């Protein structure tokens, strides 16, 4: 299970619907970069990696965590998923090359096909850990996705992602993350928790709102990367629009919030 699947459970979804009305938040302009393939999930995960790498070049003191793709390779090596020796060798090779490519990109800040391809390959590996899915095209990269991701990254504004004091990439929520089978957000910056979405829609829907609430609750329960972080705002970066939209966290933390947190924890524990 994941946070996304947990908040989608009927019991959880109905409780959150009862407590909160989904804010009417949407992008101002029209979509700028439309999908060029039908590999929506792969493109979205790959862009998450690329976007976080780019943000890291803007915030060299950012807190970073081990890539989920690294956990995928561990799963294969330990035999927790059936895999041939050839597949294991390919996964190790891709990860080794990704580490080198990422390091070079952080040093040079030069966006090229190599770092974009690396992001796509990491996304392919990522699916092994998150969904137990082994991409039959592991290691192969579609040029259309490379071009699409490059154009999306060009929309991102440095001022929106340059932190004044604190930046955490792919933050986790301590033991609270384990309540929902593991949970990691995309970005926390100066008290704002941001989820990166590569969707065609530029409007925040109920499931996205509930996911943000879930992250907010997990932070209350377990902190971020081993410490308590005050989250003042929540938001979504719509990568196909180049727009970051946020709203105050106080809209969530009302008088009933403490009871909701207790219910959330108990429900998660009972669901495991």
CSV table of C-alpha atoms in Angstrom, one decimal:
chain,number,residue,atom,x,y,z
A,1,UNK,CA,0.0,0.0,0.0
A,2,UNK,CA,1.0,3.6,-0.4
A,3,UNK,CA,-0.3,7.0,0.8
A,4,UNK,CA,-2.1,7.4,-2.6
A,5,UNK,CA,-3.9,4.1,-2.3
A,6,UNK,CA,-4.6,4.6,1.4
A,7,UNK,CA,-6.4,7.9,0.9
A,8,UNK,CA,-8.3,6.3,-1.9
A,9,UNK,CA,-9.8,3.7,0.3
A,10,UNK,CA,-13.6,4.4,0.6
A,11,UNK,CA,-13.5,4.8,4.4
A,12,UNK,CA,-10.7,7.3,4.2
A,13,UNK,CA,-11.9,9.1,1.2
A,14,UNK,CA,-15.4,9.6,2.7
A,15,UNK,CA,-14.0,10.8,6.0
A,16,UNK,CA,-11.8,13.4,4.3
A,17,UNK,CA,-14.7,14.5,2.1
A,18,UNK,CA,-16.7,14.9,5.2
A,19,UNK,CA,-14.1,17.0,6.9
A,20,UNK,CA,-12.9,19.2,4.0
A,21,UNK,CA,-14.2,20.7,0.8
A,22,UNK,CA,-11.7,20.5,-2.0
A,23,UNK,CA,-10.3,24.0,-2.7
A,24,UNK,CA,-11.0,25.5,-6.1
A,25,UNK,CA,-7.4,25.8,-7.2
A,26,UNK,CA,-6.3,25.8,-10.8
A,27,UNK,CA,-3.7,27.2,-13.2
A,28,UNK,CA,-4.3,30.6,-14.8
A,29,UNK,CA,-3.0,29.8,-18.2
A,30,UNK,CA,-3.7,27.0,-20.7
A,31,UNK,CA,-1.6,23.8,-20.9
A,32,UNK,CA,1.8,24.5,-22.4
A,33,UNK,CA,3.3,21.0,-23.0
A,34,UNK,CA,0.9,18.3,-24.0
A,35,UNK,CA,1.8,14.6,-23.7
A,36,UNK,CA,3.7,13.3,-26.8
A,37,UNK,CA,3.4,9.6,-25.9
A,38,UNK,CA,0.9,7.4,-23.9
A,39,UNK,CA,3.6,6.6,-21.3
A,40,UNK,CA,1.9,8.9,-18.8
A,41,UNK,CA,3.1,7.2,-15.6
A,42,UNK,CA,6.7,6.7,-16.7
A,43,UNK,CA,6.9,10.4,-17.9
A,44,UNK,CA,5.4,11.6,-14.6
A,45,UNK,CA,7.9,9.7,-12.4
A,46,UNK,CA,10.8,10.5,-14.7
A,47,UNK,CA,10.0,14.2,-14.5
A,48,UNK,CA,9.8,14.0,-10.7
A,49,UNK,CA,13.4,12.8,-10.7
A,50,UNK,CA,14.5,15.4,-13.2
A,51,UNK,CA,12.7,18.2,-11.4
A,52,UNK,CA,14.3,17.3,-8.1
A,53,UNK,CA,17.7,17.1,-9.7
A,54,UNK,CA,17.2,20.6,-11.1
A,55,UNK,CA,16.0,21.9,-7.7
A,56,UNK,CA,19.1,20.4,-6.2
A,57,UNK,CA,21.3,22.6,-8.5
A,58,UNK,CA,19.5,25.6,-7.1
A,59,UNK,CA,19.8,24.5,-3.5
A,60,UNK,CA,23.1,22.8,-2.9
A,61,UNK,CA,22.4,22.4,0.8
A,62,UNK,CA,19.1,20.6,0.2
A,63,UNK,CA,18.5,17.5,2.2
A,64,UNK,CA,18.3,14.5,-0.1
A,65,UNK,CA,17.3,10.8,0.5
A,66,UNK,CA,18.2,7.6,-1.2
A,67,UNK,CA,16.4,7.2,-4.5
A,68,UNK,CA,13.6,4.8,-4.6
A,69,UNK,CA,15.3,3.3,-7.7
A,70,UNK,CA,18.2,2.2,-5.4
A,71,UNK,CA,15.7,0.3,-3.2
A,72,UNK,CA,14.5,-1.5,-6.4
A,73,UNK,CA,18.0,-2.7,-7.1
A,74,UNK,CA,18.3,-4.0,-3.6
A,75,UNK,CA,15.0,-5.9,-4.0
A,76,UNK,CA,16.4,-7.6,-7.1
A,77,UNK,CA,19.8,-8.4,-5.5
A,78,UNK,CA,18.2,-9.9,-2.4
A,79,UNK,CA,15.9,-12.1,-4.5
A,80,UNK,CA,12.7,-10.5,-3.2
A,81,UNK,CA,11.4,-10.4,-6.8
A,82,UNK,CA,12.2,-13.1,-9.4
A,83,UNK,CA,14.9,-11.8,-11.7
A,84,UNK,CA,17.4,-13.2,-14.1
A,85,UNK,CA,21.1,-12.6,-13.6
A,86,UNK,CA,21.0,-10.5,-16.8
A,87,UNK,CA,18.2,-8.3,-15.4
A,88,UNK,CA,20.1,-7.8,-12.2
A,89,UNK,CA,23.2,-6.9,-14.2
A,90,UNK,CA,21.3,-4.3,-16.2
A,91,UNK,CA,19.7,-2.8,-13.1
A,92,UNK,CA,23.1,-2.4,-11.4
A,93,UNK,CA,24.6,-0.9,-14.5
A,94,UNK,CA,21.8,1.6,-14.9
A,95,UNK,CA,22.0,2.7,-11.2
A,96,UNK,CA,25.8,3.0,-11.4
A,97,UNK,CA,25.6,5.2,-14.5
A,98,UNK,CA,22.8,7.2,-12.9
A,99,UNK,CA,25.0,8.1,-9.9
A,100,UNK,CA,27.8,9.3,-12.1
A,101,UNK,CA,25.4,11.3,-14.4
A,102,UNK,CA,23.6,12.9,-11.5
A,103,UNK,CA,26.9,13.9,-9.9
A,104,UNK,CA,28.1,15.5,-13.2
A,105,UNK,CA,24.8,17.4,-13.6
A,106,UNK,CA,25.0,18.8,-10.1
A,107,UNK,CA,28.5,20.1,-10.8
A,108,UNK,CA,27.9,21.5,-14.3
A,109,UNK,CA,24.2,22.4,-14.2
A,110,UNK,CA,24.1,21.6,-17.9
A,111,UNK,CA,20.8,20.1,-19.0
A,112,UNK,CA,21.4,17.5,-21.7
A,113,UNK,CA,20.0,14.2,-23.0
A,114,UNK,CA,22.1,12.2,-20.6
A,115,UNK,CA,20.6,13.5,-17.4
A,116,UNK,CA,17.1,13.3,-18.9
A,117,UNK,CA,17.7,9.7,-20.1
A,118,UNK,CA,19.0,8.9,-16.6
A,119,UNK,CA,15.8,10.3,-15.1
A,120,UNK,CA,13.7,8.0,-17.3
A,121,UNK,CA,15.8,5.0,-16.5
A,122,UNK,CA,15.5,5.7,-12.8
A,123,UNK,CA,11.7,5.9,-13.3
A,124,UNK,CA,11.8,2.5,-14.9
A,125,UNK,CA,13.7,1.1,-11.9
A,126,UNK,CA,11.4,3.0,-9.5
A,127,UNK,CA,8.4,0.9,-10.7
A,128,UNK,CA,10.1,-2.3,-9.4
A,129,UNK,CA,10.0,-1.1,-5.8
A,130,UNK,CA,6.7,0.8,-5.9
A,131,UNK,CA,4.6,-1.7,-7.9
A,132,UNK,CA,6.7,-4.8,-8.4
A,133,UNK,CA,6.6,-4.0,-12.2
A,134,UNK,CA,9.6,-4.8,-14.3
A,135,UNK,CA,9.6,-2.8,-17.5
A,136,UNK,CA,10.3,-5.0,-20.5
A,137,UNK,CA,12.0,-1.9,-22.0
A,138,UNK,CA,14.3,-1.4,-19.0
A,139,UNK,CA,17.2,0.8,-20.1
A,140,UNK,CA,15.6,1.9,-23.4
A,141,UNK,CA,14.5,5.5,-23.7
A,142,UNK,CA,12.0,7.1,-26.0
A,143,UNK,CA,13.4,10.3,-27.7
A,144,UNK,CA,9.8,11.8,-27.6
A,145,UNK,CA,9.8,11.6,-23.8
A,146,UNK,CA,13.3,13.2,-23.6
A,147,UNK,CA,12.1,16.2,-25.7
A,148,UNK,CA,8.9,16.5,-23.7
A,149,UNK,CA,10.7,16.5,-20.4
A,150,UNK,CA,13.2,19.1,-21.6
A,151,UNK,CA,10.4,21.4,-22.7
A,152,UNK,CA,8.6,21.0,-19.4
A,153,UNK,CA,11.6,21.8,-17.3
A,154,UNK,CA,12.1,25.0,-19.3
A,155,UNK,CA,8.8,26.2,-17.9
A,156,UNK,CA,10.0,25.9,-14.3
A,157,UNK,CA,10.9,29.3,-12.7
A,158,UNK,CA,14.0,29.5,-10.5
A,159,UNK,CA,12.3,31.9,-8.1
A,160,UNK,CA,9.7,29.4,-7.3
A,161,UNK,CA,12.2,26.7,-6.3
A,162,UNK,CA,15.0,28.6,-4.7
A,163,UNK,CA,14.7,28.2,-0.9
A,164,UNK,CA,15.6,30.9,1.5
A,165,UNK,CA,16.6,28.6,4.4
A,166,UNK,CA,15.3,25.0,4.0
A,167,UNK,CA,14.9,22.5,1.2
A,168,UNK,CA,14.2,18.8,1.4
A,169,UNK,CA,13.9,16.7,-1.7
A,170,UNK,CA,11.9,13.4,-1.6
A,171,UNK,CA,11.4,13.8,2.2
A,172,UNK,CA,10.1,11.0,4.3
A,173,UNK,CA,8.1,11.0,7.5
A,174,UNK,CA,9.9,8.7,9.9
A,175,UNK,CA,7.9,5.8,11.3
A,176,UNK,CA,4.7,7.5,10.2
A,177,UNK,CA,5.6,6.7,6.6
A,178,UNK,CA,5.4,3.0,7.5
A,179,UNK,CA,1.8,3.4,8.5
A,180,UNK,CA,0.8,3.6,4.9
A,181,UNK,CA,3.4,1.2,3.5
A,182,UNK,CA,5.9,3.9,2.9
A,183,UNK,CA,5.4,7.5,1.9
A,184,UNK,CA,7.7,10.1,0.4
A,185,UNK,CA,6.8,13.6,-0.8
A,186,UNK,CA,8.4,15.4,-3.6
A,187,UNK,CA,9.6,18.6,-2.0
A,188,UNK,CA,9.4,20.7,1.2
A,189,UNK,CA,10.7,24.2,0.8
A,190,UNK,CA,10.7,27.0,3.5
A,191,UNK,CA,7.6,25.6,5.1
A,192,UNK,CA,5.7,24.7,1.9
A,193,UNK,CA,5.1,21.1,0.9
A,194,UNK,CA,4.9,20.7,-2.8
A,195,UNK,CA,3.7,17.8,-4.9
A,196,UNK,CA,4.8,17.7,-8.6
A,197,UNK,CA,2.1,16.7,-11.0
A,198,UNK,CA,2.6,16.0,-14.7
A,199,UNK,CA,-1.1,15.7,-15.5
A,200,UNK,CA,-3.0,17.2,-18.4
A,201,UNK,CA,-5.4,18.8,-16.0
A,202,UNK,CA,-4.3,22.1,-14.4
A,203,UNK,CA,-6.9,21.9,-11.7
A,204,UNK,CA,-6.4,20.3,-8.2
A,205,UNK,CA,-8.8,17.4,-7.9
A,206,UNK,CA,-10.0,15.7,-4.7
A,207,UNK,CA,-7.5,12.8,-4.8
A,208,UNK,CA,-4.6,15.3,-5.1
A,209,UNK,CA,-6.0,17.3,-2.2
A,210,UNK,CA,-6.4,14.3,0.0
A,211,UNK,CA,-2.9,13.2,-0.8
A,212,UNK,CA,-1.6,16.6,0.5
A,213,UNK,CA,-3.7,16.2,3.6
A,214,UNK,CA,-2.1,12.8,4.1
A,215,UNK,CA,1.4,14.3,3.9
A,216,UNK,CA,0.4,17.0,6.3
A,217,UNK,CA,-0.9,14.4,8.8
A,218,UNK,CA,2.2,12.2,8.4
A,219,UNK,CA,4.4,15.2,9.2
A,220,UNK,CA,2.4,15.8,12.4
A,221,UNK,CA,2.9,12.1,13.4
A,222,UNK,CA,6.5,11.5,12.3
A,223,UNK,CA,8.2,14.8,11.4
A,224,UNK,CA,10.4,15.1,8.3
A,225,UNK,CA,13.7,13.4,7.9
A,226,UNK,CA,13.9,12.9,11.6
A,227,UNK,CA,12.9,16.3,12.8
A,228,UNK,CA,9.8,18.4,13.2
A,229,UNK,CA,9.1,20.8,10.4
A,230,UNK,CA,6.4,23.5,10.5
A,231,UNK,CA,4.4,23.3,7.3
A,232,UNK,CA,2.6,26.5,6.6
A,233,UNK,CA,1.4,25.9,3.0
A,234,UNK,CA,0.6,23.1,0.7
A,235,UNK,CA,0.7,23.1,-3.0
A,236,UNK,CA,1.0,21.5,-6.4
A,237,UNK,CA,3.4,22.3,-9.2
A,238,UNK,CA,1.7,21.6,-12.5
A,239,UNK,CA,4.6,20.8,-14.7
A,240,UNK,CA,2.8,21.0,-18.0
A,241,UNK,CA,1.6,24.5,-17.2
A,242,UNK,CA,4.7,25.8,-15.4
A,243,UNK,CA,2.6,27.0,-12.5
A,244,UNK,CA,3.0,26.5,-8.8
A,245,UNK,CA,-0.3,26.9,-6.8
A,246,UNK,CA,-0.4,26.8,-3.0
A,247,UNK,CA,-2.9,27.3,-0.2
A,248,UNK,CA,-2.5,27.9,3.6
A,249,UNK,CA,-2.2,24.8,5.8
A,250,UNK,CA,-4.4,26.5,8.3
A,251,UNK,CA,-7.3,25.5,6.1
A,252,UNK,CA,-6.7,22.0,7.1
A,253,UNK,CA,-5.5,22.4,10.8
A,254,UNK,CA,-8.9,23.3,12.2
A,255,UNK,CA,-10.5,22.4,15.6
A,256,UNK,CA,-11.3,18.9,14.5
A,257,UNK,CA,-7.8,18.2,13.2
A,258,UNK,CA,-6.4,16.5,16.3
A,259,UNK,CA,-9.2,14.0,16.3
A,260,UNK,CA,-8.7,13.4,12.6
A,261,UNK,CA,-5.0,12.7,13.2
A,262,UNK,CA,-5.8,10.0,15.8
A,263,UNK,CA,-8.4,8.5,13.5
A,264,UNK,CA,-6.0,8.5,10.6
A,265,UNK,CA,-3.3,6.7,12.6
A,266,UNK,CA,-5.7,4.1,14.0
A,267,UNK,CA,-7.3,3.4,10.5
A,268,UNK,CA,-3.8,3.0,9.0
A,269,UNK,CA,-2.7,0.6,11.7
A,270,UNK,CA,-5.9,-1.5,11.2
A,271,UNK,CA,-5.4,-1.5,7.4
A,272,UNK,CA,-1.9,-3.0,7.5
